[in-house]
């Protein structure tokens, strides 16, 4: 899987949503290899999200299309700052991965100190334990940026369920694993809450 992380400050969330809806209606039928997208706007008007593709080649074919370029040029007017893109070929799925069933999405960004060490924490046993502890999590996507940053997108049944899950006490074994994992990141994570996620997929 290939993931493109997209973010920027918007000056018109409603207009931006309409433009994305138009892409879904008019352009998505021609986007071969597109698997789905998750976007939204935070309380401070930060637009952020991901587009998922089967491969980098599929994403490139989509971005090079004339209609796609024209659509993005028109959509750019809804941003008050430069839009940034992170093209990610190093992608891990959490449980079901991206989901259109989510009522709340949280995106977390931070920098990675040791990517290879982190791979040891992505085990089926650990994932099962976490999903049993947090049934409010439907799934997620973990994408590593080429510059050493990363974006984690978590899909929840609802914000209320997510906040309740956050208050749960971790069992000692899971807490110890989590604390060890955090040693391989650097700096404080930045959280983006999408209370009204915009969820798109080919089946929508």
Coordinates of C-alpha atoms in Angstrom, one line a residue:
X1 CA 0.0 0.0 0.0
X2 CA 1.0 3.6 -0.6
X3 CA -0.2 6.5 1.5
X4 CA -0.1 10.2 0.8
X5 CA -0.5 12.4 3.9
X6 CA -1.9 15.8 3.0
X7 CA -2.3 18.9 5.3
X8 CA -2.7 22.6 5.4
X9 CA -4.8 25.4 6.9
X10 CA -8.1 26.1 5.3
X11 CA -10.0 29.3 5.1
X12 CA -13.2 27.7 4.0
X13 CA -13.9 24.2 5.5
X14 CA -17.4 24.0 3.9
X15 CA -16.0 24.9 0.4
X16 CA -13.2 22.4 0.8
X17 CA -15.6 19.7 1.7
X18 CA -17.8 20.5 -1.3
X19 CA -14.7 20.3 -3.6
X20 CA -13.7 16.9 -2.2
X21 CA -17.3 15.7 -2.7
X22 CA -17.0 16.8 -6.3
X23 CA -13.7 14.9 -6.7
X24 CA -15.5 11.9 -5.4
X25 CA -18.4 12.3 -7.8
X26 CA -16.5 13.3 -10.9
X27 CA -12.9 12.0 -10.7
X28 CA -12.9 9.0 -8.4
X29 CA -14.4 6.7 -11.0
X30 CA -11.3 7.2 -13.1
X31 CA -8.8 6.9 -10.2
X32 CA -7.5 3.4 -10.8
X33 CA -5.7 1.9 -7.8
X34 CA -7.3 4.4 -5.3
X35 CA -8.4 2.6 -2.1
X36 CA -9.9 5.3 -0.1
X37 CA -9.3 8.6 1.7
X38 CA -9.8 10.0 5.2
X39 CA -9.9 13.8 5.6
X40 CA -11.3 16.4 8.0
X41 CA -10.7 19.7 9.6
X42 CA -9.8 20.3 13.2
X43 CA -11.2 22.9 15.5
X44 CA -8.4 25.3 14.5
X45 CA -9.1 24.9 10.8
X46 CA -6.2 22.5 10.1
X47 CA -7.1 20.3 7.2
X48 CA -5.4 16.9 7.4
X49 CA -5.8 13.4 6.2
X50 CA -4.6 10.5 4.0
X51 CA -5.3 9.1 0.6
X52 CA -4.6 5.4 0.2
X53 CA -3.5 3.8 -3.1
X54 CA -2.5 0.3 -4.2
X55 CA 1.0 1.5 -5.2
X56 CA 3.1 4.7 -5.8
X57 CA 2.6 4.2 -9.5
X58 CA -1.2 4.3 -9.1
X59 CA -0.9 7.5 -7.1
X60 CA 1.4 9.1 -9.7
X61 CA -1.0 8.2 -12.5
X62 CA -3.8 9.8 -10.6
X63 CA -1.8 13.0 -9.8
X64 CA -0.6 13.4 -13.4
X65 CA -4.0 13.5 -14.9
X66 CA -5.2 16.8 -16.5
X67 CA -8.5 16.8 -14.7
X68 CA -6.8 16.1 -11.4
X69 CA -4.4 19.0 -11.9
X70 CA -7.3 21.3 -12.8
X71 CA -9.3 20.1 -9.8
X72 CA -6.4 20.8 -7.4
X73 CA -5.8 24.2 -8.8
X74 CA -9.4 25.1 -8.2
X75 CA -9.3 23.5 -4.7
X76 CA -6.2 25.5 -3.7
X77 CA -8.3 28.6 -3.1
X78 CA -9.7 27.0 0.0
X79 CA -6.3 27.0 1.7
X80 CA -4.6 30.0 3.4
X81 CA -1.2 28.3 3.6
X82 CA 0.9 26.0 1.5
X83 CA -0.4 22.4 1.3
X84 CA 2.2 19.8 2.4
X85 CA 2.4 16.2 1.1
X86 CA 4.2 13.2 2.5
X87 CA 4.5 10.3 0.2
X88 CA 4.8 7.1 2.2
X89 CA 5.8 3.7 1.0
X90 CA 6.4 2.3 4.5
X91 CA 2.9 1.6 5.7
X92 CA 1.5 -0.6 8.4
X93 CA -2.2 -1.4 8.9
X94 CA -3.8 -1.7 12.4
X95 CA -6.6 -4.3 12.6
X96 CA -9.0 -3.5 9.7
X97 CA -7.0 -0.5 8.5
X98 CA -9.0 2.5 7.2
X99 CA -12.8 2.3 7.8
X100 CA -15.8 4.3 6.5
X101 CA -17.7 3.2 9.7
X102 CA -15.7 5.6 12.0
X103 CA -17.6 8.3 13.9
X104 CA -14.4 9.9 15.1
X105 CA -10.8 9.9 13.7
X106 CA -7.7 10.9 15.6
X107 CA -4.4 11.6 13.7
X108 CA -1.1 11.6 15.5
X109 CA 2.2 12.9 14.1
X110 CA 5.7 12.6 15.6
X111 CA 9.2 11.8 14.6
X112 CA 10.8 8.4 14.7
X113 CA 14.2 7.8 16.4
X114 CA 14.6 4.1 15.3
X115 CA 12.3 2.7 12.6
X116 CA 13.8 -0.8 12.6
X117 CA 13.4 -1.2 16.4
X118 CA 9.7 -0.2 16.1
X119 CA 9.0 -3.1 13.7
X120 CA 9.4 -5.6 16.6
X121 CA 6.3 -4.1 18.3
X122 CA 4.0 -4.7 15.4
X123 CA 2.9 -8.3 16.3
X124 CA -0.4 -10.0 15.9
X125 CA -0.5 -10.9 19.6
X126 CA 0.1 -7.4 20.7
X127 CA -2.6 -6.1 18.3
X128 CA -5.1 -8.6 19.6
X129 CA -4.4 -7.5 23.2
X130 CA -4.8 -3.8 22.4
X131 CA -8.0 -4.4 20.4
X132 CA -9.5 -6.4 23.4
X133 CA -8.5 -3.5 25.7
X134 CA -9.8 -0.8 23.2
X135 CA -12.9 -2.1 21.4
X136 CA -13.6 1.5 20.5
X137 CA -10.8 1.3 17.9
X138 CA -12.0 0.0 14.6
X139 CA -8.6 0.1 12.9
X140 CA -5.8 2.4 11.8
X141 CA -3.0 3.2 9.4
X142 CA 0.6 3.9 10.3
X143 CA 2.6 5.7 7.6
X144 CA 6.3 6.7 7.8
X145 CA 7.3 9.9 6.0
X146 CA 10.5 9.9 3.9
X147 CA 11.9 12.6 6.3
X148 CA 11.7 10.4 9.4
X149 CA 8.3 11.7 10.7
X150 CA 5.2 9.5 10.8
X151 CA 1.5 9.8 10.8
X152 CA -0.9 7.4 12.7
X153 CA -4.6 7.5 11.8
X154 CA -6.9 5.8 14.3
X155 CA -10.5 5.1 13.5
X156 CA -13.0 5.0 16.4
X157 CA -16.7 4.1 16.7
X158 CA -17.3 7.5 18.3
X159 CA -15.5 10.3 20.2
X160 CA -17.3 9.5 23.4
X161 CA -16.1 5.9 23.2
X162 CA -12.6 7.0 22.3
X163 CA -12.4 9.3 25.4
X164 CA -13.8 6.6 27.6
X165 CA -11.2 4.2 26.2
X166 CA -8.4 6.7 26.9
X167 CA -9.3 6.7 30.6
X168 CA -8.9 2.9 30.9
X169 CA -6.0 1.6 32.9
X170 CA -3.5 -0.4 30.8
X171 CA -2.6 -3.8 32.1
X172 CA 1.0 -3.8 33.4
X173 CA 2.4 -5.9 30.5
X174 CA 0.8 -3.7 27.8
X175 CA 1.9 -0.5 29.6
X176 CA 5.5 -1.7 29.8
X177 CA 5.5 -2.5 26.1
X178 CA 4.0 0.9 25.3
X179 CA 6.6 2.7 27.4
X180 CA 9.4 0.8 25.7
X181 CA 8.0 1.5 22.3
X182 CA 7.8 5.3 23.1
X183 CA 11.6 5.3 23.5
X184 CA 12.0 4.9 19.8
X185 CA 10.2 8.1 19.0
X186 CA 11.5 11.6 19.7
X187 CA 9.7 14.8 20.7
X188 CA 6.1 15.3 21.7
X189 CA 3.3 13.9 19.5
X190 CA 0.9 16.3 17.9
X191 CA -2.8 15.2 17.9
X192 CA -5.4 16.2 15.4
X193 CA -9.0 15.4 16.2
X194 CA -11.5 15.0 13.4
X195 CA -14.8 15.1 15.0
X196 CA -16.6 15.0 11.7
X197 CA -14.3 12.8 9.5
X198 CA -14.8 12.9 5.7
X199 CA -14.6 9.3 4.7
X200 CA -14.4 8.3 1.0
X201 CA -13.9 5.0 -0.7
X202 CA -14.6 3.5 -4.1
X203 CA -17.7 1.8 -2.7
X204 CA -19.2 5.0 -1.3

